[in-house]
Structures are given as structure tokens and as C-alpha cells.
């Protein structure tokens, strides 16, 4: 046993790096916020569907991957070539981004609605118990992933860069890039739009009504099927937008299994903020992104994903209703 | 099989088969079972021409893999099928079992103990049981979807730990893990990683022993508590079932069987690293349980066999197998949520005697119509 102790003493299992945490504090905060806004956009899909259907839409991460591929292939069909980074005029750039973003949003939104039609509606008609929904969602996630694996191969697509990340300004010695600014701004704008939609419009009122009490909402004349379709559409559209910014932040992201980790993290964000709560999703996403980056500096890069999983378990154990999740908890209890 | 087909057009075949089986005497059941088990044992030697997977894949290895997944499915079935707790991270327990064996027996290990394989088996089962308790104790208050996600996280954490903790060697892995030390007359080893037959026989024997244990558990107070929890946790709690304790019990039992199969796997392949313990594998285990029919031991064994056998038999579809299983899960859940052979509600106390008295021995009355079709053991 002396051998064991000596091995463990010489070589600690995990290196704690306070210095790096302090040095990279602001850089990590900014990176974390930009990652976190992507998590937040995907988290909305989880939170909305959970709010109205009480279902963790396990296949939502694949909806996101569909968006990533849609954005990628739009880049490719617009004539951008892997490996080069063209000097584009501002209008061409904005135009290309808009086109790619719209295509990704449309494709993701459409496939989310299709998923609901094909997989969940038949189950609903048969009054299946919740666990059957979840297993179906897992099957769907699995199947979509495999379709990408078989058609496009296991390697990620060659990277296409529309835009090199360039420093726009510095804050406390940490550089802020144009892509990060775009991501955060777009995420906040989309969140505000989604929040306004759910809280201020007639259709949004229907969504909230079904979320509170599906049976009564139906009696009051809310078309439940339409509400379900709408929530899947909205979640899918936002996942598509997230996909665009994700592939710009990480150009090698177009790979068949790219959704798994991000899906888990987005779900963690949704739970962290309080599942069923739109503003909570934004908060949870930003918190998770930042915490993950601090942890990466502190524990080392290889522990990045472990941090997200441990955070997920800890949050679910001690506060399953999340930071802002009280209202839903009461509704469920 | 010769199920009675008189006036049974409406009754599903599976139900007829089960009623026929239930109406047999014990000795008649044994008379069918013993030759069937013998046939199962003889499969790798007979290598039946239509059934064989050669020349594409070694038939004996395929059989061993099917038996190994069947053992895993039986363990996972305790958790998912019996107690109704959806566990997406079962591969984590499998990995803990395999790694415990590797750490204690492989010369690559930092412990450098070189235990024989046989000594590692109880160790692996003990460590996985403890890890089941460690995961279950804090998390089993969660329900349904949330529990599923937490177990998923656990499975990934185990894999990431194996990947990143230095003593667990990540991708380099542990080599030269010994198997059982059995030698032939000429001194050569019986259990090698290339010959599936002895491993298949060993695993089938283990499965039979585990089935006896699990069957006894199911017929006991514990099993009744599990079914009660699966059907309605709140009702069970209010009827005085200590749900938390029995859920923990199910978790630990399921984990132990997972650890046992992990140890067998490590002994057979002789080399493990952090690859191959990912979520896809975990979903595949779940697919075996769900396809076959969760809650039904025969069903999950069938499911495991399908999952291993079909890709090996039909090489053309081998690369599509995960896609096929994904689609199969969707279709199955929509049209037959209880799986190919679903669990059935039956009288749990006094089981056999009460059942026979109720339906009248030998009479072919479907219990399905008596109990209501929609009440059949669907996961909740």
C-alpha cells in the first residue's frame, strides 16, 4: 500500500489552479457569457416543451444539430469555401448571415414541428404514460443522430469561416470579439421577443394557459394541438438561431453528435433557471456558461464537461425547481 | 409452440402462450424447460446452419455477447421494468464493474495486486452495489424524467472520470486482465478472448443463477413493493410501502448485476479503456429492455438477443443498427408501449395457486379480458 500512497501523493488527481482562475477571470466571464447565451437559446426549447407537455424533449439537441447542419450547408451553397476567410463587404456579410440564420431557424423549427407530429402526437392520442414519451424522445434523438452519422460520416465538416473573430474592444484586459458581441446581443433580442410573445400576445396566453392547466384551457377554447405546435416551433426556431452562432463560435461544430453535450448543458441551464420559466432559461444559461469557464480554469480543461454534469446533479438534488422556478413548482404540487 | 388455438382468435398469441404455460403442472414445465436449456447450452457446439452468423462474425462470440447483454438487461430490468425507475446511465455501473476488475487484476494497474479473476467478481459486485447506493441515496427522491437525466449525468461522469483521472489510464486502458484460471489437460487455457464458447457457457450459468435470485426477489415482499412503486408511487407510499428504501434496494440490486456483467466482460476481452462506456451503449442496453418488454424477464432476454444477434447475422444492416434501434423504439412505443413481450399484471401473493384457482386449471380464460387490456404492465 505504500506504493499507492506514494503514487497519489506525487501526482494529485486534480490540479487546482487558483492563479489561472484569477488571471483569466474577465476573459472567462466574457467567454462564459457568449457560450451561455447559446445555451440559453437552446434551453428555451426544453423549457417551453416541458412547460406545456411536462416532457423533457430529449430530441431537442438533435433539432439543434439539424440547425447547425442547415447553417453550414447554407454557407457552403452561398459559395463560401472551407479553409478560406474571405474579405467581405459589410452588406454581403450581413446578408449571408441573415440568410443562413433564417434557413437554420426555418429548418430547425420545421423539424421540431415534424418531430412533434410523428413521435409525440400519436402517443398523446393513445394517452401514453410520461415514461413512454421520454423513451420515444430518446429513440428519436438516437435515430436522427444516426441518420447524420450514416449520411455525412463521423468526422466534422471542414470548417467554413464567414467571419474571423476580431477584437472589438478590451475590458479589464480581456478581449471581446465581434462574434461574441453578436451572439450575446442576438440572444438577448431573441429572448426578449420570445418573452414578449409568450407574455403579451393572444397565442402566448394560450401557451401559458395550457401550461397551467391543460384541461381547463381546452374547456376555455384554447386549441391545445395548436399550442403544442407553436411551442415546438418556437423552441426549434430559437435552437436554429443558437445553431448559427454556435457554428460561428466553433467552426468545427458541424458533426453528427455535436448536440449531445450541448443539449445536456442547455437542459442543465433550463433546470438551473427553473424549468418552465423563460427568463430563468436565460439566467441559467448565462450562469452555467460562466461557471463552466471558471471551472475550466480552476480544475483544468479536461474537467469542463464534468463540471456541467456535476452541477446538473447538484441542482436537481437540492433545488429541482431552479433559481426562478417557484411558480411552476407550485403549479405541479 | 403448440398453444391451443380453439376460440382464441381474439386473444393475442403471447397471452395464449402464457395461459397455456401457466396451466401446466410443475413437472410438465420442467419437461419443457430442461431440454430448452440444454439446447441453449449446446448452441455454440451445434452451430445451426441457418442460425449461425459465420462467416461474417464468429458465432460463439456473438452468443457470448448476446448472453452478456442479456445479463445486463436482466439487471437493468430490475430498475426499469420492476421498480419503474428510468435509468439512462446503467453503463456507468457496467463500467464500474469492469474497472474494478481491471484495477485489481491487471498488471498495468497502480495497485499492482494481480488478483485472480474469480476474486475480482465479488469485489466488482460489492463496489458497484456501493456505487448504486451512493448514486441512489441522494437522487432517488427525484422522479421520472428528472431521475432519468440524473442517471444520464452519472453515466457520463463515470466515463469522464475514467477518461481523465490519471490512475484509471484513460484511453491507454488496462491490458492483460486475466480470465478464470482453468487449464485443459495439455496445459492450455480454457477461457481465452478468442474462444467464445466457455465464456458463453459461463455467462448462461450466471444468468440462470441470477434469474433464480431475481425471480425469488420478485415473488417476495420486495418485488410486490417494486410493482406497487412502478404502478403508482404515491399510492404505494400511502399504503405504507417505504418507497425510498425499496427504490434504493432496486438500484443496488440492478447495479450489482451490472457490475457482475462488467467483470465478466473485462475478463473476456482482457483489455478495457474509457472507450465503449458511452451513452450510446447505455441507450442500447435500454433498447434491449424496452424492445423485449420491460418487466418481463423472458422478454428482456429476447430483446438482448435481438440487439446483438440481428446486426451480426445480417451484416448488411450492421452499420445501420443504431438507426434501426432508434426507429424501432419510436415505432414500438407508439404501437406497443409494453414491448414485444410485455409484463403482465397478475396476482402477486400466492401467485400460482391463486391464479390457477381463479381461472380454473386447464381452462383457457384470458386474464387479459378479466383484468382489462389497458391495465397491462405499461411503464409509468
XYZ file of C-alpha atoms in Angstrom:
713
model
C 0.000 0.000 0.000
C 2.939 2.352 0.459
C 3.296 2.284 -3.280
C -0.261 3.531 -3.708
C 0.067 6.407 -1.293
C 3.314 7.498 -2.833
C 1.775 7.484 -6.304
C -1.168 9.519 -5.122
C 0.994 11.926 -3.150
C 3.334 12.671 -6.008
C 0.666 13.120 -8.569
C -2.514 14.779 -7.322
C -5.600 13.596 -9.184
C -6.746 17.110 -9.950
C -4.642 20.250 -10.096
C -6.276 23.286 -8.600
C -5.119 26.380 -10.364
C -6.037 29.494 -8.422
C -3.621 31.638 -10.355
C -5.190 30.875 -13.727
C -8.647 31.455 -12.302
C -7.642 34.929 -11.161
C -5.661 35.732 -14.299
C -8.370 34.713 -16.680
C -11.296 35.917 -14.629
C -12.581 38.529 -17.056
C -11.734 36.561 -20.160
C -13.650 33.620 -18.715
C -16.588 35.800 -17.800
C -16.877 37.116 -21.344
C -16.417 33.707 -22.966
C -18.886 32.275 -20.494
C -21.492 34.872 -21.309
C -21.241 34.219 -25.039
C -21.412 30.437 -24.575
C -24.123 30.901 -22.021
C -26.341 32.817 -24.420
C -26.165 29.900 -26.839
C -27.138 27.534 -24.028
C -29.963 29.887 -23.142
C -31.403 29.890 -26.663
C -31.443 26.101 -26.748
C -32.729 25.936 -23.174
C -35.899 27.774 -24.217
C -36.865 24.785 -26.327
C -36.600 22.492 -23.313
C -38.348 24.885 -21.014
C -41.299 25.613 -23.310
C -41.989 21.985 -24.137
C -41.632 20.990 -20.516
C -43.953 23.810 -19.554
C -46.832 22.669 -21.732
C -46.259 18.913 -22.134
C -44.355 18.003 -18.939
C -41.896 16.241 -21.195
C -38.131 16.529 -21.408
C -37.820 16.693 -25.159
C -34.690 14.629 -25.356
C -34.546 15.060 -29.131
C -34.277 18.826 -28.871
C -30.496 18.582 -29.008
C -30.871 16.899 -32.388
C -33.155 19.712 -33.543
C -30.243 21.963 -32.700
C -27.822 19.801 -34.698
C -30.188 19.948 -37.662
C -29.911 23.719 -37.382
C -26.119 23.534 -37.277
C -26.055 21.499 -40.465
C -28.612 23.759 -42.113
C -26.468 26.813 -41.342
C -23.348 25.036 -42.517
C -24.771 23.917 -45.817
C -26.256 27.348 -46.418
C -22.776 28.792 -46.001
C -21.497 26.232 -48.457
C -24.209 26.831 -51.018
C -23.697 30.597 -50.767
C -20.287 29.937 -52.237
C -18.076 30.074 -49.166
C -15.222 27.621 -49.284
C -13.656 25.701 -46.399
C -10.285 26.972 -45.295
C -10.516 30.460 -46.708
C -11.700 33.503 -44.897
C -12.910 35.971 -47.449
C -12.821 39.714 -47.021
C -16.469 40.520 -47.298
C -18.242 43.801 -47.579
C -20.458 44.600 -44.633
C -23.691 44.203 -46.565
C -22.682 40.907 -48.126
C -21.682 39.633 -44.712
C -24.892 40.714 -43.005
C -26.903 39.365 -45.913
C -25.193 35.979 -45.802
C -25.606 35.735 -42.059
C -29.252 36.644 -42.308
C -29.875 34.052 -44.996
C -28.030 31.333 -43.066
C -29.775 32.287 -39.851
C -33.204 32.279 -41.423
C -32.606 28.945 -43.125
C -31.352 27.403 -39.878
C -34.296 28.768 -37.946
C -36.806 27.589 -40.544
C -35.296 24.119 -40.846
C -34.977 23.635 -37.087
C -38.447 24.992 -36.431
C -39.919 22.803 -39.146
C -38.212 19.677 -37.932
C -39.292 20.340 -34.361
C -42.910 20.533 -35.525
C -42.407 17.408 -37.607
C -40.928 15.609 -34.613
C -43.969 16.507 -32.576
C -46.288 15.262 -35.302
C -44.507 11.989 -35.924
C -43.411 10.983 -32.441
C -45.409 12.671 -29.745
C -48.875 13.236 -31.179
C -49.637 9.520 -31.694
C -48.570 8.890 -28.110
C -50.781 11.691 -26.852
C -53.720 10.267 -28.728
C -53.177 6.968 -27.008
C -52.780 8.550 -23.607
C -49.361 7.054 -23.050
C -47.734 7.446 -19.630
C -44.897 10.009 -19.326
C -42.075 7.494 -19.345
C -43.143 6.251 -22.769
C -42.835 9.796 -24.091
C -39.330 10.047 -22.743
C -38.233 6.719 -24.210
C -39.701 7.757 -27.571
C -37.785 11.018 -27.379
C -34.588 9.088 -26.720
C -35.319 6.866 -29.695
C -35.922 9.890 -31.902
C -32.724 11.575 -30.764
C -30.834 8.395 -31.442
C -32.348 7.915 -34.891
C -31.675 11.487 -36.067
C -28.100 11.285 -34.845
C -27.586 8.042 -36.730
C -29.052 9.483 -39.918
C -26.410 12.208 -39.820
C -23.703 9.686 -38.994
C -24.639 7.474 -41.930
C -25.157 10.227 -44.492
C -22.369 12.606 -43.512
C -19.841 10.426 -41.730
C -18.291 10.581 -38.285
C -15.908 13.449 -38.962
C -16.946 17.038 -38.603
C -17.408 19.001 -41.804
C -14.443 21.105 -42.951
C -14.709 24.470 -41.280
C -16.120 27.451 -43.068
C -15.448 30.841 -41.543
C -17.578 33.729 -42.635
C -16.016 35.948 -40.110
C -12.764 35.788 -38.225
C -13.200 36.641 -34.573
C -11.537 40.034 -34.218
C -11.125 42.095 -31.133
C -13.537 44.968 -30.923
C -12.595 46.336 -27.538
C -10.948 45.344 -24.299
C -12.475 45.182 -20.883
C -10.170 44.724 -17.859
C -7.568 43.260 -20.189
C -9.951 40.670 -21.693
C -10.626 40.930 -25.387
C -14.163 40.990 -26.650
C -14.655 39.757 -30.199
C -17.227 40.763 -32.773
C -18.754 37.261 -32.777
C -19.197 37.320 -29.015
C -20.936 40.683 -29.162
C -23.217 39.464 -31.954
C -24.048 36.289 -30.063
C -24.929 37.979 -26.807
C -26.900 40.780 -28.436
C -28.819 38.403 -30.686
C -29.567 36.074 -27.779
C -30.915 38.897 -25.653
C -33.000 40.289 -28.512
C -34.462 36.857 -29.306
C -35.146 36.212 -25.635
C -36.985 39.490 -25.336
C -39.011 38.658 -28.456
C -39.863 35.197 -27.136
C -40.729 36.546 -23.715
C -42.936 39.245 -25.204
C -44.589 36.702 -27.426
C -45.460 34.392 -24.561
C -46.446 37.133 -22.146
C -48.125 39.710 -24.367
C -49.814 38.038 -27.321
C -53.008 36.077 -27.629
C -51.237 32.924 -28.745
C -48.807 33.306 -25.879
C -51.684 33.493 -23.459
C -52.850 30.156 -24.841
C -49.407 28.704 -24.190
C -49.473 29.908 -20.602
C -52.991 28.636 -20.101
C -52.123 25.131 -21.314
C -49.019 25.190 -19.169
C -51.097 25.919 -16.076
C -53.973 23.558 -16.666
C -54.398 21.781 -19.998
C -57.899 20.508 -19.334
C -59.352 23.829 -18.243
C -57.546 25.646 -21.029
C -59.174 23.336 -23.546
C -62.564 23.961 -22.000
C -61.936 27.691 -22.327
C -61.486 27.312 -26.049
C -57.723 27.063 -26.338
C -56.701 24.849 -29.219
C -54.263 22.551 -27.494
C -52.831 20.977 -30.603
C -52.050 24.419 -31.969
C -50.364 25.404 -28.726
C -48.198 22.295 -28.795
C -47.256 23.002 -32.388
C -46.445 26.566 -31.515
C -44.191 25.678 -28.589
C -42.253 23.187 -30.665
C -41.982 25.723 -33.477
C -40.743 28.488 -31.184
C -38.261 26.190 -29.452
C -36.994 24.900 -32.778
C -36.631 28.380 -34.264
C -34.568 29.563 -31.313
C -32.449 26.409 -31.447
C -31.814 27.223 -35.111
C -30.657 30.713 -34.176
C -28.422 29.241 -31.488
C -27.027 26.866 -34.100
C -25.910 29.760 -36.309
C -23.975 31.442 -33.514
C -22.598 28.150 -32.315
C -21.092 27.298 -35.677
C -19.622 30.786 -35.898
C -18.066 30.467 -32.452
C -16.854 26.909 -33.032
C -16.453 26.438 -36.792
C -15.829 22.687 -36.466
C -19.216 22.190 -34.827
C -20.957 20.541 -37.779
C -20.635 16.952 -36.582
C -23.286 14.298 -36.091
C -23.011 14.006 -32.314
C -22.411 17.666 -31.619
C -25.766 18.023 -29.974
C -25.434 15.639 -27.075
C -23.246 17.709 -24.780
C -24.803 20.982 -25.752
C -28.249 19.513 -25.223
C -27.327 18.336 -21.734
C -25.870 21.716 -20.937
C -28.884 23.558 -22.249
C -31.129 21.291 -20.231
C -28.966 21.966 -17.184
C -29.384 25.667 -17.886
C -33.149 25.266 -18.112
C -33.258 23.366 -14.814
C -30.856 25.799 -13.203
C -33.052 28.741 -14.061
C -36.240 26.916 -13.208
C -37.747 24.743 -15.909
C -40.883 26.211 -17.434
C -39.567 29.719 -16.956
C -38.340 31.668 -19.988
C -36.357 34.286 -18.116
C -34.950 31.539 -15.943
C -33.580 29.858 -19.056
C -31.603 32.979 -19.954
C -30.305 33.358 -16.412
C -29.491 29.657 -16.130
C -27.684 29.650 -19.467
C -25.503 32.616 -18.556
C -24.740 31.240 -15.077
C -23.841 27.817 -16.459
C -21.646 29.275 -19.199
C -19.718 31.416 -16.744
C -19.387 28.739 -14.043
C -18.179 26.261 -16.611
C -15.460 28.625 -17.778
C -14.290 29.417 -14.257
C -14.222 25.719 -13.520
C -12.229 25.067 -16.651
C -9.519 27.423 -15.456
C -9.633 26.132 -11.916
C -9.717 22.378 -12.486
C -8.275 22.167 -15.973
C -9.851 21.957 -19.422
C -10.480 18.212 -19.356
C -12.925 18.656 -16.464
C -15.120 21.123 -18.309
C -17.895 18.658 -19.119
C -17.723 17.008 -15.704
C -18.495 20.394 -14.169
C -21.709 20.691 -16.156
C -22.851 17.188 -15.159
C -21.983 17.641 -11.504
C -23.753 20.984 -11.493
C -26.810 19.312 -13.043
C -26.925 16.629 -10.363
C -26.340 19.079 -7.532
C -29.024 21.459 -8.782
C -31.554 18.668 -9.245
C -30.800 17.305 -5.802
C -31.014 20.497 -3.833
C -33.182 22.740 -5.910
C -35.095 20.830 -8.596
C -37.275 23.851 -9.207
C -34.319 26.052 -10.072
C -33.487 29.649 -9.324
C -36.666 31.241 -10.648
C -38.856 28.183 -10.733
C -41.221 28.566 -7.811
C -44.381 29.263 -9.762
C -44.161 26.061 -11.756
C -43.321 24.086 -8.641
C -46.483 25.286 -7.034
C -48.475 24.508 -10.121
C -47.086 20.983 -10.150
C -47.524 20.294 -6.463
C -45.246 -23.993 -29.900
C -48.489 -25.845 -29.599
C -50.632 -23.247 -27.923
C -54.297 -24.142 -28.102
C -55.865 -22.230 -30.949
C -59.508 -23.059 -30.246
C -61.669 -19.984 -29.865
C -58.588 -17.898 -29.419
C -58.702 -15.729 -32.487
C -59.138 -12.564 -30.481
C -56.701 -13.404 -27.720
C -53.145 -12.426 -28.643
C -50.718 -15.228 -29.206
C -48.471 -14.162 -26.340
C -51.339 -14.281 -23.881
C -52.435 -17.682 -25.124
C -48.907 -18.953 -24.770
C -48.675 -17.604 -21.265
C -52.006 -19.032 -20.223
C -51.009 -22.377 -21.633
C -47.748 -22.214 -19.761
C -49.455 -21.158 -16.538
C -51.906 -24.041 -16.767
C -49.191 -26.673 -16.980
C -48.123 -28.661 -13.988
C -44.693 -28.079 -12.499
C -43.322 -31.332 -13.878
C -44.627 -30.505 -17.335
C -42.929 -27.134 -17.164
C -39.676 -28.793 -16.189
C -40.086 -31.257 -19.022
C -40.139 -28.360 -21.454
C -37.566 -26.220 -19.674
C -34.771 -28.727 -19.231
C -34.459 -29.677 -22.912
C -34.771 -25.995 -23.841
C -31.937 -25.037 -21.505
C -29.863 -27.939 -22.798
C -30.446 -26.732 -26.327
C -29.364 -23.235 -25.313
C -26.179 -24.658 -23.819
C -25.472 -26.690 -26.941
C -25.969 -23.802 -29.390
C -22.282 -22.885 -29.834
C -21.334 -26.507 -30.426
C -24.208 -27.285 -32.799
C -23.696 -24.040 -34.700
C -27.018 -24.487 -36.557
C -26.612 -23.653 -40.258
C -29.424 -21.107 -40.595
C -28.886 -19.518 -37.238
C -25.141 -19.126 -37.482
C -23.514 -15.773 -38.053
C -20.442 -17.160 -39.750
C -18.534 -16.376 -41.935
C -19.176 -12.711 -41.105
C -18.862 -12.930 -37.346
C -17.766 -15.659 -35.018
C -20.959 -17.359 -33.840
C -19.602 -18.276 -30.415
C -18.536 -14.706 -29.709
C -21.944 -13.471 -30.875
C -23.608 -15.886 -28.482
C -21.375 -14.740 -25.634
C -22.173 -11.106 -26.384
C -25.885 -11.870 -26.518
C -25.635 -13.618 -23.152
C -23.639 -10.740 -21.703
C -26.187 -8.157 -22.866
C -28.956 -10.440 -21.593
C -27.372 -10.397 -18.140
C -27.176 -6.602 -18.305
C -30.780 -6.419 -19.454
C -31.868 -8.573 -16.523
C -30.100 -6.190 -14.170
C -31.486 -3.094 -15.837
C -34.920 -4.702 -15.860
C -34.908 -4.745 -12.067
C -34.542 -0.985 -12.079
C -36.611 -0.023 -15.124
C -39.056 -2.866 -15.501
C -39.745 -3.830 -11.928
C -39.388 -0.617 -9.980
C -40.211 1.743 -12.852
C -37.122 3.934 -12.394
C -35.778 5.020 -15.767
C -32.014 4.633 -15.605
C -30.163 6.093 -18.583
C -26.732 5.727 -17.004
C -26.693 1.996 -16.443
C -23.493 1.762 -18.448
C -21.900 3.550 -15.504
C -22.418 0.507 -13.271
C -21.208 -1.774 -16.029
C -18.095 0.393 -16.275
C -17.557 0.388 -12.514
C -17.660 -3.421 -12.522
C -15.275 -3.689 -15.447
C -12.888 -1.125 -13.985
C -12.881 -2.709 -10.538
C -11.868 -5.984 -12.124
C -9.205 -4.266 -14.187
C -7.767 -2.273 -11.306
C -7.418 -5.312 -9.072
C -6.212 -7.808 -11.639
C -4.360 -6.048 -14.408
C -0.562 -5.717 -14.161
C -0.980 -2.200 -15.608
C -2.853 -1.096 -12.513
C -1.402 1.322 -9.975
C -2.433 -1.138 -7.264
C -0.454 -3.938 -8.911
C -2.277 -6.572 -6.883
C -2.750 -9.127 -9.682
C -5.779 -10.717 -8.040
C -7.180 -13.710 -9.903
C -10.332 -13.020 -11.897
C -12.523 -15.019 -9.548
C -11.554 -12.880 -6.574
C -12.453 -9.750 -8.540
C -16.044 -10.857 -9.133
C -17.321 -10.328 -5.564
C -15.191 -7.198 -5.328
C -16.707 -5.795 -8.504
C -20.220 -6.643 -7.339
C -19.592 -5.051 -3.965
C -18.127 -1.866 -5.411
C -20.978 -1.466 -7.916
C -23.568 -2.119 -5.219
C -21.964 0.630 -3.155
C -21.882 2.951 -6.157
C -25.562 2.185 -6.738
C -26.309 3.191 -3.168
C -24.121 6.288 -3.491
C -25.973 7.414 -6.607
C -29.366 6.330 -5.370
C -29.339 7.727 -1.841
C -29.246 11.402 -2.798
C -31.122 11.198 -6.107
C -33.982 8.750 -5.641
C -36.251 11.438 -4.296
C -36.389 12.673 -7.869
C -38.974 11.180 -10.153
C -39.480 10.195 -13.748
C -37.733 12.452 -16.216
C -35.546 14.132 -13.643
C -34.223 10.842 -12.356
C -33.530 9.783 -15.942
C -31.441 12.886 -16.560
C -29.517 12.493 -13.301
C -28.634 8.899 -14.079
C -27.571 10.011 -17.542
C -25.264 12.503 -15.850
C -23.911 9.763 -13.596
C -23.093 7.545 -16.582
C -21.238 10.358 -18.284
C -19.388 11.313 -15.107
C -18.140 7.740 -14.720
C -16.892 7.760 -18.297
C -15.266 11.173 -17.956
C -13.587 10.130 -14.707
C -12.200 7.037 -16.406
C -11.035 9.293 -19.205
C -9.375 11.966 -17.095
C -8.258 10.501 -13.777
C -4.663 9.516 -14.165
C -4.734 6.192 -12.245
C -7.585 4.995 -14.462
C -5.353 5.413 -17.528
C -7.972 6.884 -19.871
C -7.517 5.734 -23.452
C -4.381 3.713 -22.673
C -6.548 1.409 -20.592
C -5.722 -1.730 -18.694
C -4.385 -4.773 -20.530
C -3.796 -8.404 -19.650
C -6.869 -8.699 -17.446
C -6.982 -12.397 -16.574
C -9.939 -14.686 -17.109
C -10.793 -17.727 -14.988
C -7.728 -19.906 -14.439
C -8.901 -23.156 -15.966
C -6.474 -25.249 -17.950
C -7.049 -28.226 -20.196
C -5.121 -31.468 -19.843
C -2.444 -30.173 -22.192
C -1.990 -27.025 -20.108
C -3.683 -24.539 -22.460
C -6.135 -22.017 -21.086
C -9.850 -22.733 -21.495
C -11.012 -19.141 -21.139
C -9.415 -17.054 -23.850
C -10.611 -13.889 -25.517
C -10.852 -15.608 -28.900
C -12.951 -18.621 -27.909
C -16.496 -17.581 -27.033
C -17.863 -20.996 -26.098
C -16.601 -21.369 -22.494
C -17.488 -17.759 -21.818
C -20.955 -18.332 -23.234
C -21.479 -21.356 -21.017
C -20.227 -19.443 -18.009
C -22.497 -16.478 -18.713
C -25.563 -18.638 -19.317
C -24.920 -20.357 -15.996
C -24.574 -16.992 -14.285
C -27.806 -15.858 -15.957
C -29.676 -18.904 -14.654
C -28.395 -18.285 -11.124
C -29.245 -14.572 -11.329
C -32.699 -15.391 -12.717
C -33.379 -17.625 -9.734
C -32.347 -14.859 -7.339
C -34.303 -12.197 -9.189
C -37.331 -14.446 -9.524
C -37.352 -15.037 -5.807
C -36.998 -11.326 -5.176
C -39.914 -10.604 -7.475
C -42.173 -13.044 -5.709
C -41.194 -11.680 -2.323
C -42.385 -8.633 -0.441
C -39.651 -6.666 -2.192
C -40.971 -7.492 -5.643
C -44.523 -6.589 -4.686
C -43.263 -3.285 -3.329
C -41.438 -2.637 -6.619
C -44.534 -3.266 -8.682
C -46.545 -1.042 -6.375
C -43.996 1.739 -6.796
C -43.945 1.277 -10.549
C -47.697 1.456 -10.843
C -48.303 4.387 -8.514
C -45.651 5.668 -6.201
C -47.928 7.936 -4.175
C -50.494 5.202 -3.650
C -47.754 2.796 -2.586
C -46.360 5.309 -0.128
C -49.754 5.987 1.373
C -50.411 2.272 1.742
C -47.360 2.046 3.937
C -44.712 0.895 1.459
C -41.398 2.543 2.351
C -40.869 3.565 -1.262
C -37.482 5.163 -0.839
C -35.956 2.097 0.764
C -37.285 -0.237 -1.925
C -36.206 2.068 -4.725
C -32.738 2.130 -3.240
C -32.845 -1.644 -2.976
C -33.785 -1.937 -6.655
C -30.994 0.420 -7.609
C -28.423 -1.525 -5.631
C -29.585 -4.894 -6.955
C -29.631 -3.639 -10.526
C -26.190 -2.123 -10.086
C -24.787 -5.360 -8.675
C -25.897 -7.342 -11.700
C -24.447 -4.617 -13.930
C -21.155 -4.860 -12.079
C -21.137 -8.635 -12.427
C -21.590 -8.397 -16.184
C -18.908 -5.717 -16.323
C -16.497 -8.050 -14.559
C -17.299 -10.894 -16.962
C -16.825 -8.557 -19.901
C -13.454 -7.325 -18.615
C -12.296 -10.915 -18.149
C -13.360 -11.905 -21.633
C -11.912 -9.032 -23.642
C -8.824 -8.762 -21.418
C -8.423 -5.076 -22.203
C -10.606 -2.129 -21.316
C -10.221 1.595 -21.694
C -12.526 4.552 -21.391
C -13.997 3.927 -24.832
C -17.107 1.849 -25.115
C -18.755 3.029 -21.920
C -20.585 5.913 -23.534
C -24.221 6.897 -23.559
C -24.882 5.148 -26.865
C -24.038 1.860 -25.152
C -26.323 2.777 -22.299
C -29.172 3.510 -24.693
C -28.520 0.184 -26.377
C -28.960 -1.586 -23.026
C -32.180 0.313 -22.509
C -33.272 -0.611 -26.031
C -32.822 -4.285 -25.158
C -35.108 -3.912 -22.156
C -37.710 -1.776 -23.895
C -37.776 -3.841 -27.104
C -38.166 -7.131 -25.308
C -40.717 -5.885 -22.850
C -39.690 -4.232 -19.644
C -40.807 -6.018 -16.522
C -40.669 -9.391 -18.206
C -37.500 -11.412 -17.694
C -38.011 -13.632 -20.727
C -38.816 -10.522 -22.731
C -35.635 -8.670 -21.893
C -33.516 -11.720 -22.668
C -35.225 -11.870 -26.042
C -34.580 -8.149 -26.501
C -30.892 -8.567 -25.700
C -30.621 -11.453 -28.130
C -32.263 -9.402 -30.894
C -29.963 -6.468 -30.307
C -26.775 -8.484 -30.535
C -27.830 -11.145 -32.972
C -29.518 -9.202 -35.770
C -26.588 -6.901 -36.663
C -24.195 -9.860 -36.538
C -26.440 -12.093 -38.585
C -27.366 -9.592 -41.243
C -24.094 -7.889 -41.955
C -25.716 -5.576 -44.482
C -27.596 -3.754 -41.775
C -24.763 -3.779 -39.252
C -23.856 -0.147 -39.873
C -27.498 0.860 -39.655
C -28.160 -0.964 -36.428
C -28.259 2.050 -34.139
C -30.569 3.810 -36.586
C -32.816 0.768 -36.715
C -32.928 0.534 -32.932
C -33.740 4.223 -32.651
C -36.603 3.909 -35.125
C -37.719 0.620 -33.573
C -38.004 2.312 -30.195
C -40.222 5.047 -31.643
C -42.475 2.664 -33.546
C -42.684 0.248 -30.650
C -43.541 2.943 -28.157
C -46.337 4.184 -30.397
C -47.868 0.827 -31.250
C -46.795 -1.447 -28.442
C -45.505 0.534 -25.475
C -45.150 -2.566 -23.325
C -42.553 -4.116 -25.667
C -42.618 -7.378 -27.603
C -43.418 -9.429 -24.515
C -44.916 -7.093 -22.001
C -45.088 -7.656 -18.296
C -48.495 -8.680 -17.128
C -50.418 -7.860 -14.067
C -51.019 -10.919 -12.035
C -51.873 -11.882 -8.542
C -48.658 -11.471 -6.694
C -49.329 -13.025 -3.343
C -49.716 -16.803 -3.537
C -49.099 -16.334 -7.290
C -49.506 -19.686 -8.908
C -52.074 -21.338 -6.668
C -54.352 -18.319 -6.626
C -54.045 -17.878 -10.356
C -54.950 -21.459 -11.067
C -57.850 -21.379 -8.661
C -59.093 -18.161 -10.210
C -59.038 -19.252 -13.834
C -59.663 -22.914 -13.174
C -56.813 -25.200 -14.019
C -56.544 -26.032 -17.672
C -59.319 -23.694 -18.694
C -58.279 -21.187 -21.290
C -59.649 -17.977 -19.939
C -57.645 -14.969 -20.904
C -56.616 -12.973 -17.919
C -56.415 -10.038 -20.266
C -60.141 -9.706 -20.616
C -60.574 -10.225 -16.917
C -58.203 -7.514 -15.879
C -58.812 -5.020 -18.639
C -56.495 -4.650 -21.566
C -55.217 -1.195 -20.817
C -54.145 -2.123 -17.340
C -51.331 -4.241 -18.693
C -47.916 -3.537 -17.346
C -47.043 -0.348 -19.062
C -44.187 1.642 -17.613
C -45.195 4.533 -15.540
